[in-house]
Short mmCIF file of C-alpha atoms in Angstrom, two decimals:
data_model
loop_
_atom_site.label_atom_id
_atom_site.label_comp_id
_atom_site.label_asym_id
_atom_site.label_seq_id
_atom_site.Cartn_x
_atom_site.Cartn_y
_atom_site.Cartn_z
CA MET E 1 34.96 4.67 10.15
CA ASN E 2 35.75 1.16 8.95
CA GLU E 3 32.12 0.66 8.06
CA ILE E 4 32.21 3.67 5.75
CA ILE E 5 35.43 2.64 3.98
CA GLU E 6 34.22 -0.94 3.66
CA GLY E 7 30.92 0.44 2.39
CA PHE E 8 32.61 2.44 -0.34
CA ARG E 9 34.80 -0.49 -1.36
CA THR E 10 31.82 -2.82 -1.75
CA ALA E 11 29.86 -0.05 -3.42
CA ILE E 12 32.45 0.40 -6.13
CA GLU E 13 32.63 -3.35 -6.56
CA LEU E 14 28.85 -3.51 -7.04
CA ILE E 15 29.02 -0.80 -9.68
CA ILE E 16 32.04 -2.13 -11.58
CA THR E 17 30.72 -5.68 -11.69
CA LEU E 18 27.39 -4.30 -12.97
CA ASN E 19 25.38 -5.99 -10.26
CA PRO E 20 22.11 -6.82 -12.07
CA GLU E 21 19.80 -5.65 -9.30
CA VAL E 22 21.65 -2.36 -8.87
CA ILE E 23 21.60 -1.75 -12.62
CA GLU E 24 17.93 -2.64 -12.87
CA ILE E 25 16.98 -0.26 -10.07
CA SER E 26 19.06 2.51 -11.64
CA ILE E 27 17.47 2.09 -15.05
CA ARG E 28 14.01 2.07 -13.53
CA SER E 29 14.75 5.26 -11.63
CA ILE E 30 15.96 7.02 -14.75
CA ILE E 31 13.00 5.92 -16.84
CA ILE E 32 10.40 6.90 -14.26
CA SER E 33 11.92 10.28 -13.43
CA LEU E 34 12.73 11.08 -17.05
CA SER E 35 9.14 10.29 -18.06
CA ALA E 36 7.81 12.49 -15.29
CA THR E 37 10.16 15.31 -16.27
CA LEU E 38 9.24 15.14 -19.92
CA ILE E 39 5.51 14.96 -19.29
CA ALA E 40 5.79 17.84 -16.82
CA SER E 41 7.81 19.87 -19.37
CA PHE E 42 5.20 19.20 -22.01
CA ILE E 43 2.58 20.69 -19.71
CA ALA E 44 4.65 23.33 -17.95
CA ILE E 45 6.43 25.11 -20.79
CA PRO E 46 3.25 26.05 -22.74
CA THR E 47 1.41 26.80 -19.50
CA GLY E 48 4.23 28.98 -18.22
CA SER E 49 4.41 30.86 -21.55
CA LEU E 50 0.68 31.46 -21.58
CA ILE E 51 0.71 32.78 -18.03
CA THR E 52 3.66 35.05 -18.78
CA PHE E 53 2.17 36.63 -21.89
CA SER E 54 -1.46 36.84 -20.88
CA GLU E 55 -2.95 39.50 -18.72
CA PHE E 56 -5.68 38.48 -16.32
CA ARG E 57 -6.90 39.29 -12.83
CA GLY E 58 -5.05 37.42 -10.10
CA LYS E 59 -2.04 36.74 -12.27
CA GLN E 60 0.41 37.78 -9.56
CA ALA E 61 -1.45 35.71 -6.97
CA LEU E 62 -1.28 32.69 -9.29
CA VAL E 63 2.45 33.15 -9.75
CA ASN E 64 2.87 33.44 -5.99
CA ILE E 65 0.95 30.22 -5.46
CA ILE E 66 3.05 28.43 -8.05
CA GLN E 67 6.24 29.64 -6.41
CA THR E 68 5.01 28.55 -2.99
CA LEU E 69 4.46 25.08 -4.39
CA TYR E 70 8.20 24.81 -5.17
CA ALA E 71 8.41 23.68 -1.58
CA LEU E 72 5.64 21.11 -1.99
CA PRO E 73 6.57 18.28 0.40
CA THR E 74 7.01 15.01 -1.43
CA VAL E 75 5.04 13.03 1.13
CA LEU E 76 2.13 15.39 0.66
CA VAL E 77 2.17 14.72 -3.07
CA GLY E 78 2.39 11.04 -2.20
CA LEU E 79 -0.65 11.25 0.04
CA PHE E 80 -2.65 13.30 -2.46
CA VAL E 81 -1.93 10.98 -5.39
CA PHE E 82 -2.46 7.95 -3.15
CA LEU E 83 -5.97 9.12 -2.25
CA LEU E 84 -6.74 9.70 -5.92
CA ILE E 85 -5.47 6.41 -7.32
CA SER E 86 -6.06 4.01 -4.44
CA ARG E 87 -8.79 1.60 -5.40
CA ALA E 88 -11.20 3.35 -3.03
CA GLY E 89 -10.35 6.67 -4.68
CA PRO E 90 -11.89 8.33 -7.75
CA PHE E 91 -9.30 6.89 -10.18
CA GLY E 92 -9.01 3.57 -8.38
CA PHE E 93 -10.43 1.67 -11.34
CA MET E 94 -7.26 2.40 -13.28
CA ARG E 95 -5.24 0.28 -10.84
CA LEU E 96 -2.32 2.68 -10.76
CA LEU E 97 -1.27 2.25 -7.14
CA PHE E 98 1.98 0.30 -6.76
CA THR E 99 2.87 0.76 -10.43
CA PRO E 100 5.66 2.71 -12.14
CA GLU E 101 2.97 4.70 -13.97
CA GLY E 102 1.55 5.84 -10.65
CA MET E 103 5.02 6.99 -9.63
CA VAL E 104 5.37 8.93 -12.87
CA ILE E 105 2.11 10.74 -12.08
CA ALA E 106 3.24 11.58 -8.56
CA GLN E 107 6.61 12.90 -9.70
CA THR E 108 4.96 14.89 -12.49
CA VAL E 109 2.68 16.59 -9.97
CA LEU E 110 5.66 17.19 -7.72
CA ILE E 111 7.80 19.03 -10.27
CA LEU E 112 5.10 20.82 -12.26
CA PRO E 113 5.19 23.96 -10.07
CA ILE E 114 8.97 24.27 -10.40
CA LEU E 115 8.85 23.88 -14.15
CA ILE E 116 5.96 26.31 -14.62
CA GLY E 117 7.45 28.83 -12.21
CA LEU E 118 10.94 28.73 -13.68
CA THR E 119 9.54 28.91 -17.20
CA ILE E 120 7.80 32.12 -16.19
CA SER E 121 11.02 33.49 -14.68
CA SER E 122 13.00 32.51 -17.77
CA LEU E 123 10.57 34.23 -20.11
CA LYS E 124 10.47 37.37 -17.98
CA GLY E 125 14.20 37.60 -18.46
CA ILE E 126 13.95 38.02 -22.21
CA ASP E 127 15.02 41.37 -23.60
CA THR E 128 11.83 43.39 -24.24
CA THR E 129 13.21 44.65 -27.56
CA ILE E 130 12.97 41.11 -28.89
CA LEU E 131 9.34 40.95 -27.83
CA ASP E 132 8.64 44.28 -29.49
CA ALA E 133 10.41 43.17 -32.64
CA LEU E 134 8.35 40.00 -32.80
CA ARG E 135 5.13 41.95 -32.33
CA SER E 136 6.04 44.56 -34.93
CA LEU E 137 6.89 41.81 -37.43
CA GLY E 138 3.30 40.67 -37.04
CA ALA E 139 3.98 37.27 -35.47
CA THR E 140 0.89 35.23 -34.73
CA LYS E 141 0.34 34.18 -31.10
CA MET E 142 1.80 30.72 -31.82
CA GLN E 143 4.83 32.10 -33.64
CA PHE E 144 5.37 34.57 -30.87
CA LEU E 145 5.30 31.96 -28.12
CA ARG E 146 7.55 29.59 -30.05
CA SER E 147 10.10 32.30 -30.66
CA VAL E 148 10.25 33.50 -27.07
CA VAL E 149 10.50 29.98 -25.68
CA SER E 150 13.30 29.34 -28.14
CA GLU E 151 14.97 32.56 -26.99
CA ALA E 152 14.83 31.42 -23.34
CA ARG E 153 15.71 27.81 -24.10
CA TYR E 154 18.85 27.59 -21.98
CA ALA E 155 17.17 28.91 -18.86
CA ILE E 156 14.22 26.58 -19.50
CA MET E 157 16.51 23.62 -19.99
CA ALA E 158 18.16 24.41 -16.67
CA ALA E 159 14.70 24.37 -15.11
CA VAL E 160 13.98 21.00 -16.69
CA VAL E 161 17.22 19.58 -15.30
CA LEU E 162 16.34 20.94 -11.87
CA GLY E 163 12.93 19.28 -12.12
CA PHE E 164 14.54 15.99 -13.07
CA GLY E 165 16.87 16.29 -10.10
CA ARG E 166 13.96 16.77 -7.73
CA ALA E 167 12.04 13.88 -9.29
CA ILE E 168 14.84 11.33 -9.15
CA SER E 169 15.98 12.29 -5.67
CA GLU E 170 12.63 12.24 -3.89
CA VAL E 171 11.67 9.30 -1.71
CA GLY E 172 8.40 10.24 0.01
CA ALA E 173 6.04 9.93 -2.92
CA ALA E 174 7.98 7.06 -4.48
CA ILE E 175 7.52 4.88 -1.42
CA MET E 176 3.86 5.77 -0.87
CA ILE E 177 2.81 5.29 -4.47
CA GLY E 178 5.27 2.64 -5.60
CA GLY E 179 5.34 0.63 -2.42
CA ASN E 180 9.02 -0.22 -2.97
CA ILE E 181 8.19 -3.54 -4.65
CA ARG E 182 11.32 -5.36 -5.69
CA GLY E 183 11.62 -5.79 -9.43
CA HIS E 184 8.61 -3.55 -10.03
CA THR E 185 8.61 -0.18 -8.31
CA ARG E 186 11.86 -0.16 -6.36
CA VAL E 187 13.89 2.89 -7.35
CA LEU E 188 17.22 4.25 -6.14
CA THR E 189 15.89 6.35 -3.29
CA THR E 190 13.46 3.79 -1.89
CA ALA E 191 16.12 1.10 -2.19
CA ILE E 192 18.57 3.26 -0.23
CA SER E 193 15.95 3.76 2.44
CA LEU E 194 15.22 0.03 2.68
CA GLU E 195 18.83 -1.15 2.53
CA THR E 196 19.86 1.29 5.24
CA SER E 197 17.00 0.16 7.46
CA MET E 198 18.15 -3.42 6.92
CA GLY E 199 21.72 -2.52 7.76
CA TYR E 200 23.13 -3.09 4.25
CA ILE E 201 25.20 0.06 4.19
CA ALA E 202 27.39 -0.91 1.22
CA VAL E 203 24.46 -1.31 -1.12
CA SER E 204 23.06 2.00 0.08
CA ILE E 205 26.31 3.77 -0.63
CA ALA E 206 26.54 2.15 -4.08
CA LEU E 207 23.04 3.32 -4.93
CA GLY E 208 23.81 6.77 -3.59
CA ILE E 209 26.91 7.04 -5.76
CA ILE E 210 24.90 6.02 -8.81
CA LEU E 211 22.25 8.60 -8.00
CA LEU E 212 24.89 11.31 -7.93
CA LEU E 213 26.51 9.99 -11.11
CA ILE E 214 23.20 10.24 -12.93
CA ALA E 215 22.84 13.84 -11.79
CA LEU E 216 26.39 14.54 -12.92
CA VAL E 217 25.84 13.07 -16.39
CA ILE E 218 22.62 15.03 -16.88
CA ASN E 219 24.32 18.26 -15.84
CA LEU E 220 27.28 17.60 -18.12
CA LEU E 221 24.91 17.03 -21.02
CA LEU E 222 23.18 20.30 -20.23
CA ALA E 223 26.51 22.12 -20.08
CA ILE E 224 27.54 20.69 -23.44
CA VAL E 225 24.27 21.81 -25.04
CA GLN E 226 24.52 25.26 -23.50
CA ASN E 227 28.12 25.78 -24.63
CA ARG E 228 27.52 24.71 -28.17
CA MET I 1 13.08 24.97 -29.56
CA VAL I 2 14.08 21.98 -31.65
CA ILE I 3 15.79 20.47 -28.66
CA ILE I 4 12.84 21.01 -26.39
CA THR I 5 10.47 19.52 -28.95
CA ALA I 6 12.77 16.54 -29.37
CA LEU I 7 12.81 16.09 -25.61
CA LEU I 8 9.03 16.15 -25.51
CA VAL I 9 8.69 13.59 -28.26
CA ALA I 10 11.24 11.38 -26.54
CA GLY I 11 9.34 11.87 -23.32
CA LEU I 12 6.10 10.65 -24.74
CA MET I 13 7.87 7.64 -26.20
CA VAL I 14 9.51 6.84 -22.89
CA ALA I 15 6.20 7.31 -21.13
CA GLY I 16 4.74 4.83 -23.59
CA CYS I 17 7.42 2.33 -22.64
CA VAL I 18 6.71 2.76 -18.96
CA SER I 19 3.06 2.00 -19.50
CA GLY I 20 4.16 -1.32 -20.89
CA GLU I 21 4.71 -4.33 -18.72
CA SER I 22 7.96 -3.39 -17.02
CA PRO I 23 10.64 -0.77 -17.41
CA THR I 24 13.35 -3.29 -16.69
CA ALA I 25 15.39 -4.45 -19.60
CA PRO I 26 18.10 -6.40 -17.73
CA SER I 27 18.14 -10.15 -17.50
CA THR I 28 16.70 -10.63 -14.04
CA THR I 29 13.91 -12.94 -15.10
CA PRO I 30 15.39 -16.03 -16.72
CA THR I 31 12.08 -17.83 -17.34
CA PRO I 32 11.01 -16.89 -20.84
CA THR I 33 9.87 -20.46 -21.53
CA LEU I 34 6.59 -19.89 -19.72
CA ALA I 35 3.81 -17.70 -21.02
CA ALA I 36 5.00 -14.17 -21.60
CA ASN I 37 2.72 -12.37 -19.14
CA PRO I 38 2.67 -13.82 -15.66
CA GLU I 39 -0.43 -12.99 -13.67
CA GLU I 40 0.17 -10.43 -10.95
CA LEU I 41 -0.84 -10.83 -7.33
CA ARG I 42 -0.63 -7.92 -4.92
CA ILE I 43 0.32 -8.81 -1.40
CA ALA I 44 0.64 -6.55 1.61
CA THR I 45 2.83 -8.17 4.21
CA THR I 46 3.99 -7.45 7.71
CA THR I 47 7.64 -6.44 7.75
CA SER I 48 8.82 -9.47 9.71
CA LEU I 49 7.94 -11.94 6.95
CA TYR I 50 9.74 -9.65 4.50
CA ASP I 51 12.80 -8.56 6.46
CA THR I 52 13.68 -12.15 7.33
CA LYS I 53 13.54 -13.02 3.60
CA LEU I 54 11.10 -15.87 4.26
CA LEU I 55 8.68 -14.40 1.76
CA ASP I 56 11.39 -14.06 -0.88
CA HIS I 57 12.09 -17.70 -0.46
CA LEU I 58 8.47 -18.83 -0.76
CA GLN I 59 7.80 -16.33 -3.52
CA SER I 60 10.30 -17.80 -5.95
CA VAL I 61 8.92 -21.32 -5.46
CA PHE I 62 5.35 -20.14 -6.04
CA GLU I 63 6.11 -17.90 -9.01
CA LYS I 64 7.77 -20.73 -10.93
CA LYS I 65 4.96 -23.11 -10.19
CA HIS I 66 2.07 -20.86 -11.18
CA ASN I 67 3.62 -18.47 -13.70
CA ALA I 68 2.72 -15.64 -11.38
CA LYS I 69 4.38 -12.44 -10.36
CA LEU I 70 3.97 -11.47 -6.74
CA LEU I 71 4.04 -7.74 -6.04
CA VAL I 72 4.96 -7.62 -2.41
CA VAL I 73 4.50 -4.43 -0.41
CA SER I 74 6.11 -4.62 2.98
CA ALA I 75 4.41 -2.53 5.63
CA GLY I 76 3.48 -2.78 9.26
CA THR I 77 0.24 -4.63 9.99
CA GLY I 78 -1.63 -1.34 10.48
CA LYS I 79 -0.72 -0.06 7.04
CA ALA I 80 -1.30 -3.48 5.48
CA LEU I 81 -4.82 -3.49 6.93
CA GLU I 82 -5.38 -0.02 5.48
CA TYR I 83 -4.33 -1.25 2.03
CA GLY I 84 -6.73 -4.14 2.49
CA GLN I 85 -9.61 -1.90 3.52
CA ARG I 86 -9.15 0.19 0.41
CA GLY I 87 -8.97 -2.88 -1.81
CA ASP I 88 -5.47 -2.01 -2.98
CA VAL I 89 -4.12 -5.53 -2.51
CA ASP I 90 -5.41 -9.04 -3.18
CA VAL I 91 -3.92 -10.82 -0.18
CA MET I 92 -2.82 -9.70 3.27
CA MET I 93 -0.27 -11.37 5.50
CA VAL I 94 -0.35 -10.00 9.03
CA HIS I 95 0.01 -10.94 12.69
CA ASP I 96 -2.54 -9.27 14.90
CA ARG I 97 -5.46 -11.55 15.73
CA ALA I 98 -7.60 -8.87 17.34
CA ARG I 99 -7.46 -6.49 14.41
CA GLU I 100 -7.74 -9.36 11.93
CA ASP I 101 -10.98 -10.37 13.63
CA ALA I 102 -12.30 -6.82 13.31
CA PHE I 103 -11.20 -6.70 9.69
CA ILE I 104 -13.07 -9.92 8.91
CA ALA I 105 -16.12 -8.80 10.89
CA ASP I 106 -16.21 -5.62 8.80
CA GLY I 107 -16.43 -7.80 5.70
CA ASP I 108 -13.07 -6.71 4.30
CA GLY I 109 -11.32 -10.03 4.68
CA VAL I 110 -12.28 -13.63 4.04
CA ASN I 111 -10.72 -17.08 4.30
CA ARG I 112 -8.10 -16.43 6.93
CA ARG I 113 -5.52 -19.16 7.27
CA VAL I 114 -2.86 -19.37 9.94
CA ILE I 115 0.46 -20.07 8.28
CA ALA I 116 3.16 -19.90 10.93
CA TYR I 117 4.00 -18.78 14.42
CA ASN I 118 6.92 -17.90 16.59
CA TYR I 119 7.48 -15.83 19.70
CA PHE I 120 8.17 -12.26 20.56
CA VAL I 121 11.21 -11.57 22.67
CA ILE I 122 12.24 -8.56 24.71
CA ILE I 123 15.67 -7.59 23.44
CA GLY I 124 18.11 -5.54 25.43
CA PRO I 125 21.74 -4.88 26.29
CA ALA I 126 23.68 -7.89 27.57
CA SER I 127 24.44 -5.94 30.79
CA ASP I 128 20.66 -5.71 31.42
CA PRO I 129 20.66 -2.38 33.31
CA ALA I 130 16.98 -2.76 34.24
CA GLY I 131 17.53 -6.24 35.65
CA ILE I 132 14.62 -7.91 33.89
CA LYS I 133 16.35 -11.02 32.61
CA GLY I 134 14.22 -14.14 32.83
CA LYS I 135 11.17 -12.36 34.31
CA GLN I 136 7.66 -12.72 33.00
CA PRO I 137 7.02 -10.18 30.22
CA GLU I 138 4.38 -8.28 32.23
CA VAL I 139 6.70 -7.95 35.21
CA ALA I 140 9.57 -6.98 32.93
CA PHE I 141 7.47 -4.16 31.47
CA GLN I 142 6.48 -2.95 34.95
CA THR I 143 10.15 -2.84 35.92
CA LEU I 144 11.09 -1.04 32.71
CA MET I 145 8.42 1.59 33.32
CA GLU I 146 9.43 2.10 36.94
CA LYS I 147 13.16 2.39 36.29
CA GLY I 148 12.73 4.28 33.05
CA LYS I 149 10.56 6.93 34.67
CA ALA I 150 13.00 7.15 37.56
CA GLY I 151 15.63 8.02 35.01
CA GLU I 152 17.87 5.08 35.81
CA ALA I 153 20.90 5.10 33.53
CA GLY I 154 20.69 2.89 30.46
CA VAL I 155 16.98 2.10 30.77
CA VAL I 156 15.47 3.08 27.43
CA PHE I 157 12.73 1.32 25.50
CA VAL I 158 12.35 1.73 21.74
CA SER I 159 8.81 1.07 20.54
CA ARG I 160 7.85 0.37 16.95
CA GLY I 161 5.27 3.11 17.34
CA ASP I 162 3.78 2.36 13.92
CA ALA I 163 0.50 0.51 14.56
CA SER I 164 2.13 -2.71 13.42
CA GLY I 165 1.35 -6.14 14.78
CA THR I 166 4.40 -5.96 17.00
CA HIS I 167 3.28 -2.57 18.29
CA ALA I 168 -0.15 -4.04 19.01
CA LYS I 169 1.50 -6.84 20.96
CA GLU I 170 3.56 -4.32 22.89
CA LYS I 171 0.37 -2.45 23.81
CA ALA I 172 -1.23 -5.72 24.87
CA ILE I 173 1.68 -6.41 27.21
CA TRP I 174 1.46 -2.89 28.69
CA LYS I 175 -2.23 -3.49 29.27
CA ALA I 176 -1.58 -6.84 30.90
CA ALA I 177 1.04 -5.14 33.06
CA GLY I 178 -1.64 -2.76 34.30
CA PHE I 179 -0.92 0.37 32.28
CA ASP I 180 -3.07 2.39 29.94
CA TYR I 181 -1.00 2.86 26.82
CA ALA I 182 -2.08 6.38 25.86
CA THR I 183 -1.97 7.91 29.33
CA ASP I 184 0.65 5.88 31.24
CA VAL I 185 3.13 4.86 28.58
CA GLN I 186 3.22 7.38 25.77
CA ASN I 187 4.79 10.69 26.79
CA SER I 188 5.89 9.18 30.08
CA GLY I 189 9.41 10.44 29.56
CA ASN I 190 12.54 10.28 27.47
CA TRP I 191 13.03 6.64 28.32
CA TYR I 192 10.17 5.65 25.97
CA VAL I 193 11.09 6.21 22.32
CA GLU I 194 8.63 5.72 19.46
CA ALA I 195 10.57 4.82 16.34
CA GLY I 196 7.76 4.79 13.78
CA SER I 197 9.62 2.29 11.59
CA GLY I 198 9.69 -1.34 10.60
CA MET I 199 11.11 -4.09 12.80
CA GLY I 200 14.54 -4.12 11.19
CA ALA I 201 14.98 -0.37 11.45
CA THR I 202 13.72 -0.42 15.05
CA LEU I 203 16.24 -3.11 16.00
CA VAL I 204 19.01 -1.07 14.41
CA MET I 205 17.86 1.98 16.37
CA ALA I 206 17.61 0.10 19.66
CA ASN I 207 21.09 -1.22 19.02
CA GLU I 208 22.46 2.28 18.47
CA LYS I 209 20.82 3.48 21.67
CA GLU I 210 21.68 0.30 23.62
CA ALA I 211 18.03 0.15 24.49
CA TYR I 212 15.34 -2.45 25.08
CA THR I 213 12.77 -3.29 22.46
CA LEU I 214 10.16 -5.89 21.61
CA SER I 215 10.84 -7.96 18.48
CA ASP I 216 9.58 -11.06 16.84
CA ILE I 217 12.25 -13.70 17.18
CA GLY I 218 12.52 -14.20 13.40
CA THR I 219 13.55 -10.65 12.60
CA PHE I 220 15.86 -10.58 15.59
CA LEU I 221 17.67 -13.72 14.46
CA ALA I 222 17.94 -12.43 10.92
CA TYR I 223 19.55 -9.21 12.21
CA LYS I 224 21.50 -10.77 15.07
CA GLY I 225 24.80 -10.65 13.18
CA ASP I 226 24.75 -6.86 13.19
CA LEU I 227 23.44 -6.38 16.73
CA THR I 228 25.07 -6.37 20.14
CA LEU I 229 21.70 -6.71 21.86
CA VAL I 230 20.55 -10.05 23.27
CA PRO I 231 17.18 -11.58 24.18
CA VAL I 232 16.46 -10.89 27.85
CA VAL I 233 12.88 -12.11 28.15
CA SER I 234 11.67 -14.91 25.92
CA LYS I 235 9.21 -16.89 28.05
CA GLY I 236 5.57 -16.05 28.65
CA ASP I 237 2.24 -16.99 27.06
CA ILE I 238 1.61 -13.43 25.96
CA LEU I 239 4.65 -13.54 23.67
CA LEU I 240 3.02 -15.92 21.18
CA ASN I 241 3.08 -14.50 17.66
CA VAL I 242 0.70 -15.93 15.06
CA TYR I 243 0.98 -15.13 11.36
CA SER I 244 -2.04 -15.34 9.06
CA ALA I 245 -2.81 -14.86 5.41
CA MET I 246 -6.22 -13.87 4.17
CA LEU I 247 -7.99 -12.86 1.00
CA ILE I 248 -9.55 -9.47 0.51
CA ASN I 249 -13.30 -9.95 0.17
CA PRO I 250 -14.10 -9.81 -3.56
CA GLU I 251 -17.74 -9.06 -2.83
CA LYS I 252 -16.78 -5.83 -1.11
CA HIS I 253 -13.84 -4.87 -3.31
CA THR I 254 -14.38 -5.48 -6.98
CA GLY I 255 -11.42 -6.36 -9.14
CA VAL I 256 -9.52 -8.22 -6.43
CA ASP I 257 -7.69 -11.22 -7.82
CA THR I 258 -9.24 -13.98 -5.74
CA GLU I 259 -8.29 -16.97 -7.90
CA LEU I 260 -4.56 -16.43 -7.73
CA GLY I 261 -4.91 -15.26 -4.13
CA LYS I 262 -6.51 -18.61 -3.24
CA LYS I 263 -3.67 -20.45 -4.90
CA TRP I 264 -1.14 -18.45 -2.89
CA VAL I 265 -2.86 -19.00 0.46
CA ASN I 266 -3.38 -22.68 -0.30
CA PHE I 267 0.26 -22.90 -1.26
CA LEU I 268 1.23 -21.39 2.10
CA THR I 269 -0.74 -24.03 4.00
CA SER I 270 0.48 -26.86 1.77
CA ASP I 271 2.93 -29.45 3.07
CA GLU I 272 5.58 -28.11 0.74
CA ALA I 273 5.45 -24.51 1.98
CA GLN I 274 5.01 -25.58 5.59
CA HIS I 275 8.16 -27.64 5.26
CA GLU I 276 9.98 -24.65 3.77
CA ILE I 277 8.81 -22.48 6.67
CA ALA I 278 9.97 -25.05 9.23
CA SER I 279 13.42 -25.37 7.74
CA PHE I 280 13.90 -21.73 6.78
CA GLY I 281 16.97 -20.19 8.36
CA VAL I 282 18.00 -23.29 10.31
CA VAL I 283 21.29 -23.63 8.46
CA GLU I 284 22.06 -19.93 8.59
CA TYR I 285 20.94 -19.03 12.10
CA GLY I 286 21.14 -22.36 13.93
CA GLU I 287 17.42 -22.40 14.72
CA PRO I 288 14.21 -21.90 12.77
CA LEU I 289 12.89 -18.35 12.48
CA PHE I 290 9.29 -19.54 12.23
CA PHE I 291 7.40 -22.65 13.27
CA PRO I 292 4.98 -24.20 10.78
CA ALA I 293 1.30 -23.88 11.62
CA LYS I 294 0.52 -27.39 10.47
CA GLY I 295 -0.08 -29.69 13.45
CA ASN I 296 0.44 -26.84 15.92
CA TRP I 297 -3.06 -25.37 15.95
CA ALA I 298 -3.60 -26.23 19.59
CA VAL I 299 -0.41 -24.39 20.62
CA MET I 300 -1.65 -21.28 18.88
CA GLY I 301 -5.19 -21.58 20.19
CA VAL I 302 -6.82 -21.61 16.75
CA SER I 303 -9.05 -24.14 15.02
CA GLU I 304 -7.58 -26.97 13.01
CA ALA I 305 -9.51 -25.86 9.92
CA GLU I 306 -7.83 -22.49 10.06
CA VAL I 307 -4.47 -24.17 9.79
CA SER I 308 -5.03 -26.81 7.18
CA ALA I 309 -8.36 -26.57 5.31
CA PRO I 310 -7.71 -25.50 1.73
CA ILE I 311 -9.74 -22.58 0.43
CA LEU I 312 -12.17 -23.88 -2.16
#
């Protein structure tokens, strides 16, 4: 019990005194996961809209596959991206292994299915009268898609926040692709894993608190936007 | 829609920043006087050199001297060798002579230099429920197997189980003790636990379980403060632990940074680094964690050139 209390005390100290290493790791985590989320959104929202409003054979099967991939294990993404970007792999020449960019790619792959899938769900939830109205007003395909995405924006934003949460909290791909290099690819989750294995519980707790605080801030921001 | 578009634009900008040199704004690197872009060297290292912080210590000396940035990935020797085979790192620092030899024979590694050594120890509870204190390592393992399989209370062995150098040494001791690892040792009962983690994590686990384990002395000393376990067997020729550094063969793996890699390995065998290795941890732990390779080549059974000849 003492260990836990002591851990929390030191943790709060580390945060209040703005321990440079803790701050650096936190900022890196946010940047990497935010980049992945934004890139994934950029791909997923148009893709999800297209899938929703196009009719083609195997559409339901595709949606099922996407939804299955919500449960994509992070280590599997790690392995897959590792094989692609390791120097012996097809994209090895780009030297992306053990870099923050490589981690962004892995996290993007990881959260793409969630973002596409939830975009589809969000758009399905739109009142059909709006869709009919848009069509009858003679909206072009682009105008149509923009309007419906705008109509479903809160649900889509919630999906984006969920994707960010999954990206910043995953450890499997981050450690395989980043290698947990101090000052380079060490992020909150891999640092927690390392510090715990080295017996530095206080630092782990501090990093864990920060991770939750980041999630809290992002959710508060979302709530503010949604209530506006 | 406006918001989402704004997010996307911001995302691309952030992504742009990430592609830059480093995403770290804070003031952790106080050496702006040197050239702006230090050259990067990728090193895969065995966990013991990392967990003891020896590498940290040597790293800062080297980085200042050569305006370099070392990207150190800490992994068991097995994983480090895999990184090496794929050409993902420039330099490898490992401790498993047999697999190093195979690695070099395959043409993946060149210019191996021995940089340090120490000993493995069998760690266990102070009460020593298996009664192996002071025995030869092979005999100790035989006793552990016998009593563990018999289900004697308190006889548990935690193995690294991760294809690391330490795991390889453990297998070598089982073999010397007359057991086949795959058939006699693995799955021989609940007494034999495969942790699948680094040395530090394995020590922590063994401590929680009040079990026996095999550790390099350096990592054990570095963790000793948090452990109730003690060394029970520390004598025996088989317990020798030799650390090497080698370059990844640039002829086989294009794009490997051999120039800086040479500087790093030559730095490790230099008098300066050897002195740092010899004195590392003495103040903190009361004894050195590693012995310098220089002058000790005969003890380790390697050639003198492997210890001291600079890579040209």
